[in-house]
XYZ file of N, CA and C in Angstrom:
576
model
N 25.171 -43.440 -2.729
C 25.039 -42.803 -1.433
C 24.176 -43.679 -0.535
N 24.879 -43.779 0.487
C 23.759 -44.867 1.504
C 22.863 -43.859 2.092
N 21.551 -44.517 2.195
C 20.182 -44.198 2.371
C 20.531 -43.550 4.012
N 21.139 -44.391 4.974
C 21.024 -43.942 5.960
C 21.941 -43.157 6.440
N 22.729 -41.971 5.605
C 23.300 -40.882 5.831
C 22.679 -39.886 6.314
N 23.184 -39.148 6.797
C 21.983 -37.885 7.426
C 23.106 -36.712 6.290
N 22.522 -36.192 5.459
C 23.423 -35.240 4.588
C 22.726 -33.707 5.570
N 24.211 -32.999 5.657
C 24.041 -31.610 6.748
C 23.901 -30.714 5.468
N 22.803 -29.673 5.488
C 22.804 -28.535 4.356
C 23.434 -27.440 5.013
N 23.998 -26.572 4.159
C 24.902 -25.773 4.602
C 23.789 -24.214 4.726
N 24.268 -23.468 5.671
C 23.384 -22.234 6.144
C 24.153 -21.557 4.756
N 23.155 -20.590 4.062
C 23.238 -19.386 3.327
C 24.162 -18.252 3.536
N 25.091 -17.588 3.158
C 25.578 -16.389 3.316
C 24.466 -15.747 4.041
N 23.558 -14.983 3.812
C 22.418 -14.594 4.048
C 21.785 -14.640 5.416
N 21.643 -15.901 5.341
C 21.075 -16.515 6.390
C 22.275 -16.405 7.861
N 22.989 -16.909 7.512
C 24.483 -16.759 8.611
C 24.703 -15.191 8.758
N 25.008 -14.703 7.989
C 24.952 -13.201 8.127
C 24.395 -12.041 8.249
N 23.014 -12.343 8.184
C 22.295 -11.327 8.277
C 21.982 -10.736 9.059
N 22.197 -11.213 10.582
C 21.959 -10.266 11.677
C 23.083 -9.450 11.672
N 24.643 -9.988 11.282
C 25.106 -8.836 11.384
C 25.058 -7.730 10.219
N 25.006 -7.529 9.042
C 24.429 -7.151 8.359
C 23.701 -6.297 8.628
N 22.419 -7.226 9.199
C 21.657 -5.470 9.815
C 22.476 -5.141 11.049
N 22.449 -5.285 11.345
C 23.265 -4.692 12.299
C 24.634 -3.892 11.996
N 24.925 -3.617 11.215
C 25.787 -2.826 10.039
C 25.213 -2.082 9.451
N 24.047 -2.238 8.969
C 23.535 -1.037 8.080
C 22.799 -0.186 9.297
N 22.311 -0.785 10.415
C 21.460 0.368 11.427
C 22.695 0.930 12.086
N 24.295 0.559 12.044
C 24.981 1.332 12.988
C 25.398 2.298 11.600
N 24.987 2.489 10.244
C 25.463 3.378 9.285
C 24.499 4.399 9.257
N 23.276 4.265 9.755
C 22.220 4.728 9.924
C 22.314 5.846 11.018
N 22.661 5.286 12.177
C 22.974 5.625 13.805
C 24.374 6.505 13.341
N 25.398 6.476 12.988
C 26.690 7.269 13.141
C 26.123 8.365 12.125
N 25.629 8.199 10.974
C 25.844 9.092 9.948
C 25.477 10.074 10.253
N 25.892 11.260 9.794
C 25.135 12.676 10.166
C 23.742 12.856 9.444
N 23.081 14.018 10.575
C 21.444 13.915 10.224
C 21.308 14.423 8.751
N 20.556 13.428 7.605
C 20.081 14.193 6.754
C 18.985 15.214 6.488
N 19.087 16.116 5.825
C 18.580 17.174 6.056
C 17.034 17.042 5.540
N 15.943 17.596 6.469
C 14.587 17.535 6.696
C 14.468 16.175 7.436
N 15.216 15.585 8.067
C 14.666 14.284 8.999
C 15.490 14.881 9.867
N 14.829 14.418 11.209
C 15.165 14.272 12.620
C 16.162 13.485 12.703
N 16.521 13.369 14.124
C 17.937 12.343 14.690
C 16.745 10.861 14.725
N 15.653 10.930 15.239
C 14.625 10.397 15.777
C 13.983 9.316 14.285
N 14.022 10.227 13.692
C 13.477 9.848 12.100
C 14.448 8.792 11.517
N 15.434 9.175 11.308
C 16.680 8.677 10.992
C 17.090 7.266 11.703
N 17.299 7.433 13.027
C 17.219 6.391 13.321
C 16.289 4.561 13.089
N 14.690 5.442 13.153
C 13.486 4.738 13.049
C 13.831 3.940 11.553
N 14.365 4.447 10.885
C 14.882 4.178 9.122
C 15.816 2.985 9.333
N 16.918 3.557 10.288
C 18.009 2.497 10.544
C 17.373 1.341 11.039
N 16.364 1.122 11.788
C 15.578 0.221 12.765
C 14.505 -0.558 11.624
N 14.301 -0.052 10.457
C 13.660 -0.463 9.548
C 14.005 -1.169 8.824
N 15.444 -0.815 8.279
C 16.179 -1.583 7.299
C 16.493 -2.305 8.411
N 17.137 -2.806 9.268
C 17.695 -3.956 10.022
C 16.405 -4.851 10.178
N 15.671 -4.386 10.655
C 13.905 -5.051 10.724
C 14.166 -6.013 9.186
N 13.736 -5.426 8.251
C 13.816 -5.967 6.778
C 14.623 -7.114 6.522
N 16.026 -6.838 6.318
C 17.215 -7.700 6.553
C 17.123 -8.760 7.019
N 16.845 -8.568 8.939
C 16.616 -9.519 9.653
C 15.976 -10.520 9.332
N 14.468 -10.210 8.898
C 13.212 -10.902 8.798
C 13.354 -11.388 7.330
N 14.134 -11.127 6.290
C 14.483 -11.457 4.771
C 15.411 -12.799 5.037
N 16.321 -12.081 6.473
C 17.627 -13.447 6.343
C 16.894 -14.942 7.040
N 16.218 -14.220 7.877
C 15.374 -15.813 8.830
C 16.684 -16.131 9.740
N 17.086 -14.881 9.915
C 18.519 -15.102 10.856
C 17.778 -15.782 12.512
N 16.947 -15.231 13.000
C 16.362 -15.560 14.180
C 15.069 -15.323 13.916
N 14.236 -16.582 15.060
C 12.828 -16.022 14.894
C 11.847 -15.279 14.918
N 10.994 -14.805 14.863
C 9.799 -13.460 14.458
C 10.005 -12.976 16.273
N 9.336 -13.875 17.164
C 9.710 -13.533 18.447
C 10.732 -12.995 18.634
N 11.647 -13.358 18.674
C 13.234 -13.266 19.210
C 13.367 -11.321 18.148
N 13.263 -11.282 16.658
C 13.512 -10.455 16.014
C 12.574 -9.295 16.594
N 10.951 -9.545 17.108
C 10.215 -8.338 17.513
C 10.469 -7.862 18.970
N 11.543 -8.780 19.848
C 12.318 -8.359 20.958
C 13.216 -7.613 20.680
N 13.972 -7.684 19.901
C 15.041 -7.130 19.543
C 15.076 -5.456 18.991
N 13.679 -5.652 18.040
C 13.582 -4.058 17.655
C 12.694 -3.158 18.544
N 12.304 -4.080 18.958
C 11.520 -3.234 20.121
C 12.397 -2.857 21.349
N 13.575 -3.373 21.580
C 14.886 -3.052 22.651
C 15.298 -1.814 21.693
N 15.555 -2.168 20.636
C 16.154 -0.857 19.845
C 15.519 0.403 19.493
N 13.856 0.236 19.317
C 13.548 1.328 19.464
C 13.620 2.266 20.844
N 13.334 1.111 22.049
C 13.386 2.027 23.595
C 15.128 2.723 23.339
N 15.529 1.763 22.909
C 17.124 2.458 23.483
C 17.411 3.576 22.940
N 16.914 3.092 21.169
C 17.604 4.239 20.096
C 16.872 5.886 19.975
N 15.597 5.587 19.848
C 15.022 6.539 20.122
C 14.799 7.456 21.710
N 14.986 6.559 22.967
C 15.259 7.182 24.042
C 16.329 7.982 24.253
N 17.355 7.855 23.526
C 18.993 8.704 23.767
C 18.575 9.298 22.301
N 17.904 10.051 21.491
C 17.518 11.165 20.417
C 16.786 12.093 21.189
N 17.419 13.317 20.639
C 16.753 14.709 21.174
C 14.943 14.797 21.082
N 14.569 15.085 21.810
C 13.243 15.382 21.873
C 12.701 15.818 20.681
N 11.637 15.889 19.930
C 11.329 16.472 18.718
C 10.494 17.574 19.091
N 10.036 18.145 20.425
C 9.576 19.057 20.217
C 10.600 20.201 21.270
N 11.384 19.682 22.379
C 12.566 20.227 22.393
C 13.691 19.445 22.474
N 14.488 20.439 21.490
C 16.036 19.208 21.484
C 17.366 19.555 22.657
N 17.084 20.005 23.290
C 18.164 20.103 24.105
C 18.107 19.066 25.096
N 16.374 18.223 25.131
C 16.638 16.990 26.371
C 16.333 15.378 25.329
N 16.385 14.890 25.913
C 16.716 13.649 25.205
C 14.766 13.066 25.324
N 14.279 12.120 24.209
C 13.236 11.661 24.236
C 12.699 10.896 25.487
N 13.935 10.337 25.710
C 13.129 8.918 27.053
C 12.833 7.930 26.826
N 12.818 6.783 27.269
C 12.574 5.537 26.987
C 11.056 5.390 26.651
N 9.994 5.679 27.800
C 9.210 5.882 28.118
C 8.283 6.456 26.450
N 8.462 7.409 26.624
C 8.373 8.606 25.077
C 8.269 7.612 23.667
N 9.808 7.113 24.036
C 10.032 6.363 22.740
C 9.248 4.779 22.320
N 8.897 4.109 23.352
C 7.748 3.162 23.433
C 6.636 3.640 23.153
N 7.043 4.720 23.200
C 5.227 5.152 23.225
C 4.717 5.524 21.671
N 5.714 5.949 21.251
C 5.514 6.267 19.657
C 6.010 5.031 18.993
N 6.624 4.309 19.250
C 7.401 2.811 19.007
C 5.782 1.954 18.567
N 4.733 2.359 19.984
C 3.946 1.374 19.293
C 2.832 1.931 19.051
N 2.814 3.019 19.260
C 1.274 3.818 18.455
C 0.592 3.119 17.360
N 1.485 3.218 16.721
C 0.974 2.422 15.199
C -0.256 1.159 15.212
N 0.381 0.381 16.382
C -0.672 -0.959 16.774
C -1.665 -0.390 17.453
N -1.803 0.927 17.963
C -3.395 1.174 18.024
C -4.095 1.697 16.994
N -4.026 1.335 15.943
C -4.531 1.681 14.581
C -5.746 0.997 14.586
N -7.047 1.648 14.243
C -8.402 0.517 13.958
C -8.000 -0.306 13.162
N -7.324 0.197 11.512
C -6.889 -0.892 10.742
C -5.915 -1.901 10.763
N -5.331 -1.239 12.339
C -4.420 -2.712 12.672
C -5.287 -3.525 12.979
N -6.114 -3.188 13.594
C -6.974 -4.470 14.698
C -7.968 -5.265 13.514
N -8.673 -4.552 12.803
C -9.373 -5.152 11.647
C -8.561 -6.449 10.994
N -7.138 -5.315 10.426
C -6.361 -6.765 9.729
C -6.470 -8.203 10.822
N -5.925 -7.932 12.044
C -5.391 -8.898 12.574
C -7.207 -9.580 13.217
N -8.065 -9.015 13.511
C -9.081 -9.791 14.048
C -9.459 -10.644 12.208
N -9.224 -10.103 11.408
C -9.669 -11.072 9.670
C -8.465 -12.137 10.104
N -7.457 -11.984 10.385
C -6.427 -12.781 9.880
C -7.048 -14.354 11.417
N -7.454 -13.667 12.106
C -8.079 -14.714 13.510
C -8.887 -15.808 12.729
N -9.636 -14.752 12.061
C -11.132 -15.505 11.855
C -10.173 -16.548 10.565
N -9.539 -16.248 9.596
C -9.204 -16.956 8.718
C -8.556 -18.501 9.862
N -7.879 -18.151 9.850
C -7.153 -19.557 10.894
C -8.239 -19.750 11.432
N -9.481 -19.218 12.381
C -10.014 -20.084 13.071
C -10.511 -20.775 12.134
N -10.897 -20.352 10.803
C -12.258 -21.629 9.680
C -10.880 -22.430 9.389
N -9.779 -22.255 9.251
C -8.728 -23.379 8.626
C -8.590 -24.656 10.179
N -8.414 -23.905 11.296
C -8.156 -25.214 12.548
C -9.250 -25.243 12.587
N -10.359 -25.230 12.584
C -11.887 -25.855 12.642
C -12.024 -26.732 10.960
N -11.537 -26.452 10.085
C -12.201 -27.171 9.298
C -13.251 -26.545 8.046
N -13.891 -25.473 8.981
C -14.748 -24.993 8.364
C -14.634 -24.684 6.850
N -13.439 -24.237 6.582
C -13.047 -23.598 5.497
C -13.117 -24.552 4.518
N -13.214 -25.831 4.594
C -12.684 -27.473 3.754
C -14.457 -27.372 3.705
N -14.967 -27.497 4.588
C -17.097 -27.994 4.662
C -17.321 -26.915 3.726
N -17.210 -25.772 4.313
C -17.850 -24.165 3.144
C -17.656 -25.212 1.660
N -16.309 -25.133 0.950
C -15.438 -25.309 -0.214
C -16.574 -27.157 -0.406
N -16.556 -27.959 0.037
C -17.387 -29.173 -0.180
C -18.441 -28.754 -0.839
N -19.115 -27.614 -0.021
C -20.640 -27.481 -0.119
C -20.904 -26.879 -1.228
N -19.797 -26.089 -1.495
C -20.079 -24.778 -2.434
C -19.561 -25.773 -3.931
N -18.711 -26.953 -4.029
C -18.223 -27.737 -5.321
C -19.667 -28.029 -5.622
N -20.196 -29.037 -4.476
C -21.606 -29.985 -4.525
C -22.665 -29.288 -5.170
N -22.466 -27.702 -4.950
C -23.471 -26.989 -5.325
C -23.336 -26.393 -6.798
N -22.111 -26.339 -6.630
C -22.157 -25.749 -8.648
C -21.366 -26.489 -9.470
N -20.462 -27.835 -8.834
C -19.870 -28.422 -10.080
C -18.372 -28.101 -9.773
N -17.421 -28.353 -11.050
C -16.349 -28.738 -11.058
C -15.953 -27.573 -12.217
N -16.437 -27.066 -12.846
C -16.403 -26.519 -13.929
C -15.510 -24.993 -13.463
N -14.920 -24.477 -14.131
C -14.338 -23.602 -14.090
C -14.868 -22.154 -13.337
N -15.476 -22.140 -14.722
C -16.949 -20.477 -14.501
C -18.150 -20.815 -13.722
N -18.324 -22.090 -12.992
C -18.964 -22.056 -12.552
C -18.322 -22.002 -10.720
N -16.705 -22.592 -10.425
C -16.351 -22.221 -9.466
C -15.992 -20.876 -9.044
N -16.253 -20.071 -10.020
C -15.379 -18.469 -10.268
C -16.521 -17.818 -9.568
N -17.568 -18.504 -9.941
C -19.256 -17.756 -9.725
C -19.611 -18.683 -8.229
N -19.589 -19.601 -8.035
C -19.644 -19.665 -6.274
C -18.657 -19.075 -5.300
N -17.215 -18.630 -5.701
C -16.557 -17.983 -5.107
C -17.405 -16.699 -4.773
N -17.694 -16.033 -6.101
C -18.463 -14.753 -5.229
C -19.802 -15.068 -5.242
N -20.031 -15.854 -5.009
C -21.456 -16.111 -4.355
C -21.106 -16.259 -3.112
N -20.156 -16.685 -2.340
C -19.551 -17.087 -1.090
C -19.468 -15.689 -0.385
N -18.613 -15.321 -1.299
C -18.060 -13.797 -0.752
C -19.652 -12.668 -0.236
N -20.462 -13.005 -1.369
C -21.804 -11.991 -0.966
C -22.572 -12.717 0.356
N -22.512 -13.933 0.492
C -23.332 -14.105 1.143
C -22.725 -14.116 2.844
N -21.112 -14.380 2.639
C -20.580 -14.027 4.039
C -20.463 -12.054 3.911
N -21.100 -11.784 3.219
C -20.865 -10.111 3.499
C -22.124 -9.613 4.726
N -23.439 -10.823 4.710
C -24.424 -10.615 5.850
C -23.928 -10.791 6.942
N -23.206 -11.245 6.910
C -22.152 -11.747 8.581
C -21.209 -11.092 9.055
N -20.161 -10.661 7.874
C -19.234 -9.972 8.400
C -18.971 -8.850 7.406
N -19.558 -7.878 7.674
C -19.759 -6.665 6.931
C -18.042 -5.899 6.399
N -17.273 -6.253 6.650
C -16.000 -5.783 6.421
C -15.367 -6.010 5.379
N -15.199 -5.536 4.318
C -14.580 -6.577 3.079
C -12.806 -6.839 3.369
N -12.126 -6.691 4.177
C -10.866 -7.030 4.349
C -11.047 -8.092 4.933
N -11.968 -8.234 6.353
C -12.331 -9.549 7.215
C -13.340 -10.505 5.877
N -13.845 -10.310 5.223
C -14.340 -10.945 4.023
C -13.811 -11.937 3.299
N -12.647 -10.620 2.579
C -11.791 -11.508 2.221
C -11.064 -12.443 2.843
N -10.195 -11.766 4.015
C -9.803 -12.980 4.801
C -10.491 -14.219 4.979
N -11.677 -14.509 5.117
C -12.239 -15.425 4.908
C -12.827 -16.383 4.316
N -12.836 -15.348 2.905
C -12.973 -16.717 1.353
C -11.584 -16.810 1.116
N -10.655 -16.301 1.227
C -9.353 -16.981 1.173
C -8.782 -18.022 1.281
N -9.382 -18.281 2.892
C -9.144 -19.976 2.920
C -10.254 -21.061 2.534
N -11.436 -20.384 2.434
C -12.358 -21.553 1.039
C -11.462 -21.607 0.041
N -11.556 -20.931 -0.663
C -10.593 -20.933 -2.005
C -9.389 -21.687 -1.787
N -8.478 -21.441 -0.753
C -7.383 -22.992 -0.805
C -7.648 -23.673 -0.709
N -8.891 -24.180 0.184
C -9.837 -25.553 0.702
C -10.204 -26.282 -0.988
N -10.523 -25.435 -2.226
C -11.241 -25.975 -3.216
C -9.887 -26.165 -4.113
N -9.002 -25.281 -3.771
C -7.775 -25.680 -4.583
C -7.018 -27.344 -4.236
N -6.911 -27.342 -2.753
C -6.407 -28.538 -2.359
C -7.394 -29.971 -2.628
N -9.005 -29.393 -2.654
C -9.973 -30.507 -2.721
C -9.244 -30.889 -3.979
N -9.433 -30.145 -5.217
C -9.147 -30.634 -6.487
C -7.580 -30.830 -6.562
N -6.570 -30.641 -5.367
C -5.483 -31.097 -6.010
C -4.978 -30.190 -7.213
N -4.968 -28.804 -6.981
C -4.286 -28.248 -8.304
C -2.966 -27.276 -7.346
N -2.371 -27.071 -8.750
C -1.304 -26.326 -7.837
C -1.419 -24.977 -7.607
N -1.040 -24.293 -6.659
C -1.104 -23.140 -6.058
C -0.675 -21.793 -7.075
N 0.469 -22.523 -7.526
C 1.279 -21.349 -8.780
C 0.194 -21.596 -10.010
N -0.550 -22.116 -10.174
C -1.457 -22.395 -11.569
C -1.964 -21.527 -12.201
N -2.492 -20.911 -13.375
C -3.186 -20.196 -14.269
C -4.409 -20.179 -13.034
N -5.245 -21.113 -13.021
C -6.579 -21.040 -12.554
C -6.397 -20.999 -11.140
N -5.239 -21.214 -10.283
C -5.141 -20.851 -8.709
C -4.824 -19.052 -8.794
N -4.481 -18.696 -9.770
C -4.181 -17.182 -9.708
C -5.413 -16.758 -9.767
C-alpha cells in the first residue's frame, strides 16, 4: 500500500443512522396511545429522552447542534400536550420551556458544573501537573505511598473548597497529572 494514500473509513450503521433512528423511536413515542398513569406530557418527555440517548450514543451530530434540537422538541412537543393541570387547553410553548429547563436551576446542577470549571481550569493552567510534581517529590514513587498523598491532597484542598463533589473534581485531575507523569496506562490495576 503506498504511504501516500489517504484511506476513507467508512461511517458506522449507527453513526449514519442514528438520527433517524431516534427520530423513529420519539415518533413511536409521540403516536402511541397514552400509557396508563403517565401524561401525554410525560410520555412524550420519554420519547425526547430516548432520541436524546440515541442521538448522543450515535455522535450523529454535535452536542451543540443535538442540545438545539431537543430543546426545539421539547418547546414544540410539549407545547401542543394538554395542560397537566387542565387538559382541555394545550401547555404552550412558553409553559413547556419552562419546565424543559427547570432542572438546570438545580443547586446540584450548578455545584456539578462550577467542580467541573475548576477541574479544567487546574488542567489549562497547569496547575494540576505542579500539585501531582510536588506531591511525587514529596512522598516518592512507591505505590502506598502515592495512595496516601492522594488523600493527603484531597484533605488538604477540603480547607479551600469545602464541597466534596468540587473536591473531587479537583484531585481528579492531579491524579491524571501523576498517572501521565509516570506514564502508566489509564485502564491499569493501579490507575483504577
Amino acid at each position: 500500500m503506498n504511504t501516500n494514500e489517504i484511506t476513507v473509513q467508512k461511517e458506522g450503521f449507527f453513526k449514519k443512522w442514528g438520527l433517524v433512528i431516534g427520530a423513529i423511536v420519539l415518533l413511536i413515542f409521540v403516536l402511541m396511545p397514552t400509557i396508563e398513569g403517565l401524561t401525554v406530557a410525560g410520555q412524550r418527555m420519554i420519547g425526547i429522552f430516548l432520541f436524546a440517548v440515541i442521538v448522543w450514543m450515535s455522535s450523529t451530530v454535535s452536542y451543540p447542534v443535538s442540545a438545539i434540537i431537543i430543546m426545539t422538541l421539547i418547546a414544540v412537543l410539549l407545547g401542543t400536550a394538554p395542560d397537566i393541570a387542565d387538559t382541555t387547553k394545550l401547555m404552550g410553548t412558553s409553559k413547556a420551556l419552562k419546565m424543559g429547563i427547570s432542572g438546570f436551576s438545580s443547586t446540584a446542577f450548578l455545584l456539578v458544573a462550577a467542580a467541573m470549571f475548576i477541574s479544567v481550569a487546574m488542567m489549562k493552567t497547569g496547575l494540576d501537573r505542579r500539585i501531582a510534581l510536588t506531591m511525587l517529590s514529596k512522598v516518592g514513587a512507591k505505590v502506598s505511598h502515592i495512595y496516601l498523598g492522594c488523600i493527603a491532597c484531597g484533605f488538604v484542598l477540603g480547607f479551600f473548597v469545602p464541597s466534596s463533589t468540587a473536591r473531587v473534581a479537583c484531585v481528579l485531575p492531579i491524579i491524571m497529572g501523576i498517572l501521565n507523569i509516570m506514564d502508566i496506562d489509564h485502564r491499569s490495576k493501579f490507575a483504577g
